[in-house]
mmCIF file of C-alpha atoms in Angstrom:
data_model
loop_
_atom_site.group_PDB
_atom_site.id
_atom_site.type_symbol
_atom_site.label_atom_id
_atom_site.label_comp_id
_atom_site.label_asym_id
_atom_site.label_seq_id
_atom_site.Cartn_x
_atom_site.Cartn_y
_atom_site.Cartn_z
ATOM 1 C CA UNK P 1 -26.128 26.384 41.550
ATOM 2 C CA UNK P 2 -23.940 25.024 38.753
ATOM 3 C CA UNK P 3 -25.474 24.128 35.442
ATOM 4 C CA UNK P 4 -24.638 20.873 33.704
ATOM 5 C CA UNK P 5 -22.775 22.918 31.082
ATOM 6 C CA UNK P 6 -20.402 24.294 33.739
ATOM 7 C CA UNK P 7 -19.768 20.808 35.140
ATOM 8 C CA UNK P 8 -19.107 19.338 31.715
ATOM 9 C CA UNK P 9 -16.768 22.203 30.850
ATOM 10 C CA UNK P 10 -14.713 21.627 33.997
ATOM 11 C CA UNK P 11 -14.596 17.902 33.243
ATOM 12 C CA UNK P 12 -13.411 18.519 29.684
ATOM 13 C CA UNK P 13 -10.486 20.605 30.972
ATOM 14 C CA UNK P 14 -8.949 17.437 32.434
ATOM 15 C CA UNK P 15 -9.410 15.393 29.268
ATOM 16 C CA UNK P 16 -6.558 14.941 26.842
ATOM 17 C CA UNK P 17 -6.928 15.194 23.099
ATOM 18 C CA UNK P 18 -6.190 11.698 21.737
ATOM 19 C CA UNK P 19 -4.493 13.190 18.669
ATOM 20 C CA UNK P 20 -1.584 14.230 20.935
ATOM 21 C CA UNK P 21 -0.575 10.637 21.597
ATOM 22 C CA UNK P 22 -1.789 9.125 18.310
ATOM 23 C CA UNK P 23 0.754 7.223 16.274
ATOM 24 C CA UNK P 24 1.373 7.387 12.550
ATOM 25 C CA UNK P 25 -1.189 4.732 11.631
ATOM 26 C CA UNK P 26 -3.775 6.225 13.962
ATOM 27 C CA UNK P 27 -3.313 9.626 12.322
ATOM 28 C CA UNK P 28 -3.287 8.123 8.844
ATOM 29 C CA UNK P 29 -6.578 6.290 9.323
ATOM 30 C CA UNK P 30 -8.087 8.840 11.780
ATOM 31 C CA UNK P 31 -8.652 6.047 14.301
ATOM 32 C CA UNK P 32 -7.868 8.449 17.158
ATOM 33 C CA UNK P 33 -11.443 9.704 16.651
ATOM 34 C CA UNK P 34 -13.090 6.285 17.104
ATOM 35 C CA UNK P 35 -14.288 6.900 20.681
ATOM 36 C CA UNK P 36 -15.958 10.161 19.708
ATOM 37 C CA UNK P 37 -17.595 8.514 16.698
ATOM 38 C CA UNK P 38 -18.902 5.664 18.863
ATOM 39 C CA UNK P 39 -20.453 8.120 21.315
ATOM 40 C CA UNK P 40 -21.963 10.102 18.433
ATOM 41 C CA UNK P 41 -23.387 6.893 16.995
ATOM 42 C CA UNK P 42 -25.177 6.087 20.272
ATOM 43 C CA UNK P 43 -26.452 9.549 21.202
ATOM 44 C CA UNK P 44 -26.240 13.221 20.385
ATOM 45 C CA UNK P 45 -22.829 14.614 21.274
ATOM 46 C CA UNK P 46 -22.644 17.037 24.169
ATOM 47 C CA UNK P 47 -20.052 19.674 24.880
ATOM 48 C CA UNK P 48 -18.397 17.473 27.489
ATOM 49 C CA UNK P 49 -17.845 14.750 24.865
ATOM 50 C CA UNK P 50 -15.639 16.955 22.704
ATOM 51 C CA UNK P 51 -11.884 16.858 23.066
ATOM 52 C CA UNK P 52 -10.025 19.976 24.201
ATOM 53 C CA UNK P 53 -8.153 21.941 21.564
ATOM 54 C CA UNK P 54 -4.524 21.240 20.854
ATOM 55 C CA UNK P 55 -2.123 24.019 21.789
ATOM 56 C CA UNK P 56 -1.407 24.808 18.120
ATOM 57 C CA UNK P 57 -5.145 25.290 17.497
ATOM 58 C CA UNK P 58 -5.772 27.804 20.290
ATOM 59 C CA UNK P 59 -6.868 31.228 19.108
ATOM 60 C CA UNK P 60 -4.685 33.212 21.519
ATOM 61 C CA UNK P 61 -1.410 31.768 20.283
ATOM 62 C CA UNK P 62 -2.445 32.007 16.634
ATOM 63 C CA UNK P 63 -3.529 35.624 17.064
ATOM 64 C CA UNK P 64 -0.263 36.584 18.740
ATOM 65 C CA UNK P 65 1.727 34.842 16.026
ATOM 66 C CA UNK P 66 -0.231 36.633 13.277
ATOM 67 C CA UNK P 67 0.256 40.009 14.972
ATOM 68 C CA UNK P 68 3.984 39.335 15.267
ATOM 69 C CA UNK P 69 4.356 38.222 11.634
ATOM 70 C CA UNK P 70 2.236 41.168 10.436
ATOM 71 C CA UNK P 71 4.481 43.656 12.249
ATOM 72 C CA UNK P 72 7.527 41.893 10.757
ATOM 73 C CA UNK P 73 5.925 42.097 7.312
ATOM 74 C CA UNK P 74 5.345 45.837 7.714
ATOM 75 C CA UNK P 75 8.969 46.358 8.803
ATOM 76 C CA UNK P 76 10.317 44.247 5.939
ATOM 77 C CA UNK P 77 8.098 45.992 3.394
ATOM 78 C CA UNK P 78 9.472 49.397 4.436
ATOM 79 C CA UNK P 79 13.053 48.120 4.257
ATOM 80 C CA UNK P 80 12.614 46.406 0.878
ATOM 81 C CA UNK P 81 10.375 49.127 -0.569
ATOM 82 C CA UNK P 82 7.410 46.915 -1.351
ATOM 83 C CA UNK P 83 3.784 46.793 -0.330
ATOM 84 C CA UNK P 84 2.988 44.875 2.867
ATOM 85 C CA UNK P 85 0.771 41.865 2.216
ATOM 86 C CA UNK P 86 -1.353 40.100 4.765
ATOM 87 C CA UNK P 87 -1.072 36.881 2.742
ATOM 88 C CA UNK P 88 2.694 36.750 3.370
ATOM 89 C CA UNK P 89 2.147 37.253 7.084
ATOM 90 C CA UNK P 90 -0.568 34.559 7.122
ATOM 91 C CA UNK P 91 1.754 32.076 5.417
ATOM 92 C CA UNK P 92 4.340 32.579 8.174
ATOM 93 C CA UNK P 93 1.819 31.836 10.944
ATOM 94 C CA UNK P 94 1.832 28.105 10.216
ATOM 95 C CA UNK P 95 4.951 25.920 10.349
ATOM 96 C CA UNK P 96 6.507 24.831 7.055
ATOM 97 C CA UNK P 97 5.824 21.205 7.964
ATOM 98 C CA UNK P 98 2.080 21.773 7.467
ATOM 99 C CA UNK P 99 2.703 22.992 3.920
ATOM 100 C CA UNK P 100 5.170 20.157 3.260
ATOM 101 C CA UNK P 101 2.744 17.458 4.446
ATOM 102 C CA UNK P 102 -0.112 18.940 2.434
ATOM 103 C CA UNK P 103 2.098 19.146 -0.657
ATOM 104 C CA UNK P 104 3.443 15.619 -0.222
ATOM 105 C CA UNK P 105 0.009 14.100 0.233
ATOM 106 C CA UNK P 106 -1.305 15.993 -2.809
ATOM 107 C CA UNK P 107 1.680 14.803 -4.859
ATOM 108 C CA UNK P 108 1.042 11.187 -3.841
ATOM 109 C CA UNK P 109 -2.662 11.511 -4.660
ATOM 110 C CA UNK P 110 -1.962 12.975 -8.105
ATOM 111 C CA UNK P 111 0.699 10.346 -8.832
ATOM 112 C CA UNK P 112 -1.747 7.581 -7.911
ATOM 113 C CA UNK P 113 -4.434 9.244 -9.998
ATOM 114 C CA UNK P 114 -2.108 9.175 -13.023
ATOM 115 C CA UNK P 115 -0.964 5.632 -12.269
ATOM 116 C CA UNK P 116 -4.459 4.094 -12.088
ATOM 117 C CA UNK P 117 -5.382 4.395 -15.805
ATOM 118 C CA UNK P 118 -1.922 3.178 -16.791
ATOM 119 C CA UNK P 119 -2.244 0.106 -14.593
ATOM 120 C CA UNK P 120 -5.775 -0.503 -15.837
ATOM 121 C CA UNK P 121 -4.548 -0.351 -19.450
ATOM 122 C CA UNK P 122 -1.744 -2.809 -18.681
ATOM 123 C CA UNK P 123 -4.198 -5.084 -16.863
ATOM 124 C CA UNK P 124 -6.595 -5.138 -19.798
ATOM 125 C CA UNK P 125 -3.737 -5.686 -22.214
ATOM 126 C CA UNK P 126 -2.504 -8.614 -20.119
ATOM 127 C CA UNK P 127 -5.993 -10.102 -20.055
ATOM 128 C CA UNK P 128 -6.191 -9.995 -23.847
ATOM 129 C CA UNK P 129 -2.861 -11.786 -24.229
ATOM 130 C CA UNK P 130 -3.423 -14.096 -21.280
ATOM 131 C CA UNK P 131 -3.159 -17.834 -21.060
ATOM 132 C CA UNK P 132 0.427 -18.472 -20.022
ATOM 133 C CA UNK P 133 1.897 -18.503 -16.533
ATOM 134 C CA UNK P 134 4.039 -15.462 -17.298
ATOM 135 C CA UNK P 135 0.995 -13.400 -18.299
ATOM 136 C CA UNK P 136 -0.887 -14.581 -15.208
ATOM 137 C CA UNK P 137 1.891 -13.204 -13.001
ATOM 138 C CA UNK P 138 1.750 -9.860 -14.764
ATOM 139 C CA UNK P 139 -2.036 -9.919 -14.477
ATOM 140 C CA UNK P 140 -1.820 -10.343 -10.687
ATOM 141 C CA UNK P 141 0.870 -7.674 -10.444
ATOM 142 C CA UNK P 142 -1.170 -5.114 -12.388
ATOM 143 C CA UNK P 143 -4.367 -5.926 -10.472
ATOM 144 C CA UNK P 144 -2.553 -5.597 -7.124
ATOM 145 C CA UNK P 145 -0.923 -2.360 -8.264
ATOM 146 C CA UNK P 146 -4.313 -0.982 -9.281
ATOM 147 C CA UNK P 147 -5.791 -1.815 -5.868
ATOM 148 C CA UNK P 148 -2.805 -0.348 -3.983
ATOM 149 C CA UNK P 149 -2.880 2.764 -6.132
ATOM 150 C CA UNK P 150 -6.577 3.291 -5.357
ATOM 151 C CA UNK P 151 -5.941 2.791 -1.622
ATOM 152 C CA UNK P 152 -2.996 5.213 -1.554
ATOM 153 C CA UNK P 153 -4.981 7.761 -3.562
ATOM 154 C CA UNK P 154 -7.818 7.702 -1.035
ATOM 155 C CA UNK P 155 -5.477 7.878 1.977
ATOM 156 C CA UNK P 156 -3.443 10.716 0.472
ATOM 157 C CA UNK P 157 -6.527 12.744 -0.500
ATOM 158 C CA UNK P 158 -8.026 12.321 2.972
ATOM 159 C CA UNK P 159 -4.774 13.479 4.572
ATOM 160 C CA UNK P 160 -4.517 16.409 2.162
ATOM 161 C CA UNK P 161 -8.095 17.525 2.793
ATOM 162 C CA UNK P 162 -7.685 17.161 6.544
ATOM 163 C CA UNK P 163 -4.420 19.147 6.588
ATOM 164 C CA UNK P 164 -5.851 21.907 4.387
ATOM 165 C CA UNK P 165 -8.971 22.141 6.570
ATOM 166 C CA UNK P 166 -6.821 22.444 9.712
ATOM 167 C CA UNK P 167 -4.708 25.129 8.071
ATOM 168 C CA UNK P 168 -7.802 27.081 7.066
ATOM 169 C CA UNK P 169 -9.249 26.765 10.556
ATOM 170 C CA UNK P 170 -6.035 28.103 12.089
ATOM 171 C CA UNK P 171 -5.846 31.025 9.648
ATOM 172 C CA UNK P 172 -9.469 31.880 10.327
ATOM 173 C CA UNK P 173 -8.983 31.783 14.100
ATOM 174 C CA UNK P 174 -5.897 34.014 13.837
ATOM 175 C CA UNK P 175 -7.627 36.548 11.571
ATOM 176 C CA UNK P 176 -10.746 36.694 13.748
ATOM 177 C CA UNK P 177 -8.572 37.181 16.844
ATOM 178 C CA UNK P 178 -6.687 40.076 15.233
ATOM 179 C CA UNK P 179 -9.940 41.705 14.088
ATOM 180 C CA UNK P 180 -11.427 41.282 17.555
ATOM 181 C CA UNK P 181 -8.388 42.899 19.201
ATOM 182 C CA UNK P 182 -8.485 45.760 16.700
ATOM 183 C CA UNK P 183 -12.179 46.399 17.372
ATOM 184 C CA UNK P 184 -11.498 46.339 21.116
ATOM 185 C CA UNK P 185 -8.765 48.964 20.817
ATOM 186 C CA UNK P 186 -11.028 51.161 18.664
ATOM 187 C CA UNK P 187 -13.882 50.886 21.147
ATOM 188 C CA UNK P 188 -11.558 51.632 24.081
ATOM 189 C CA UNK P 189 -10.322 54.721 22.229
ATOM 190 C CA UNK P 190 -13.898 55.945 21.780
ATOM 191 C CA UNK P 191 -14.707 55.492 25.476
ATOM 192 C CA UNK P 192 -11.939 57.840 26.624
#
């Protein structure tokens, strides 16, 4: 007799992760998660409601990549006469685009964070000297710039936090997989 967990697991194997086909705006505003949020708003989420993992998030591939980069790091450290570092191997597990997107979104967030007080100062200065049509145009420009800067700051920080969380999750999965394989080989060696 099959349990409901087994049935839901088999059903979830045929589901597609909506992030795979999400466009730029959907990824920017996380709207690809709307269906899951609606279900979670109506009832408690079940295992069958969750989307399957993306290929780049699967533990097996991440573990193999970390093992490969660790062996390369050991070889390179012997050739170059330096100490092998796990941190260097971990950095090579993820594609450079992840680091670039995280860095770009952090740069945008910091730039907007610096821009907001400047625009607020200009807005207040324009309000003090207001009264003419020319100052009213500048007033609208500074107010619009302040609103856009706040919006871009929030979007960039959300993207940065999301990307950094994904990177941490992938590193953790890879490290746990390597530790698990190492423990398995040790235990197999003790059995013989």
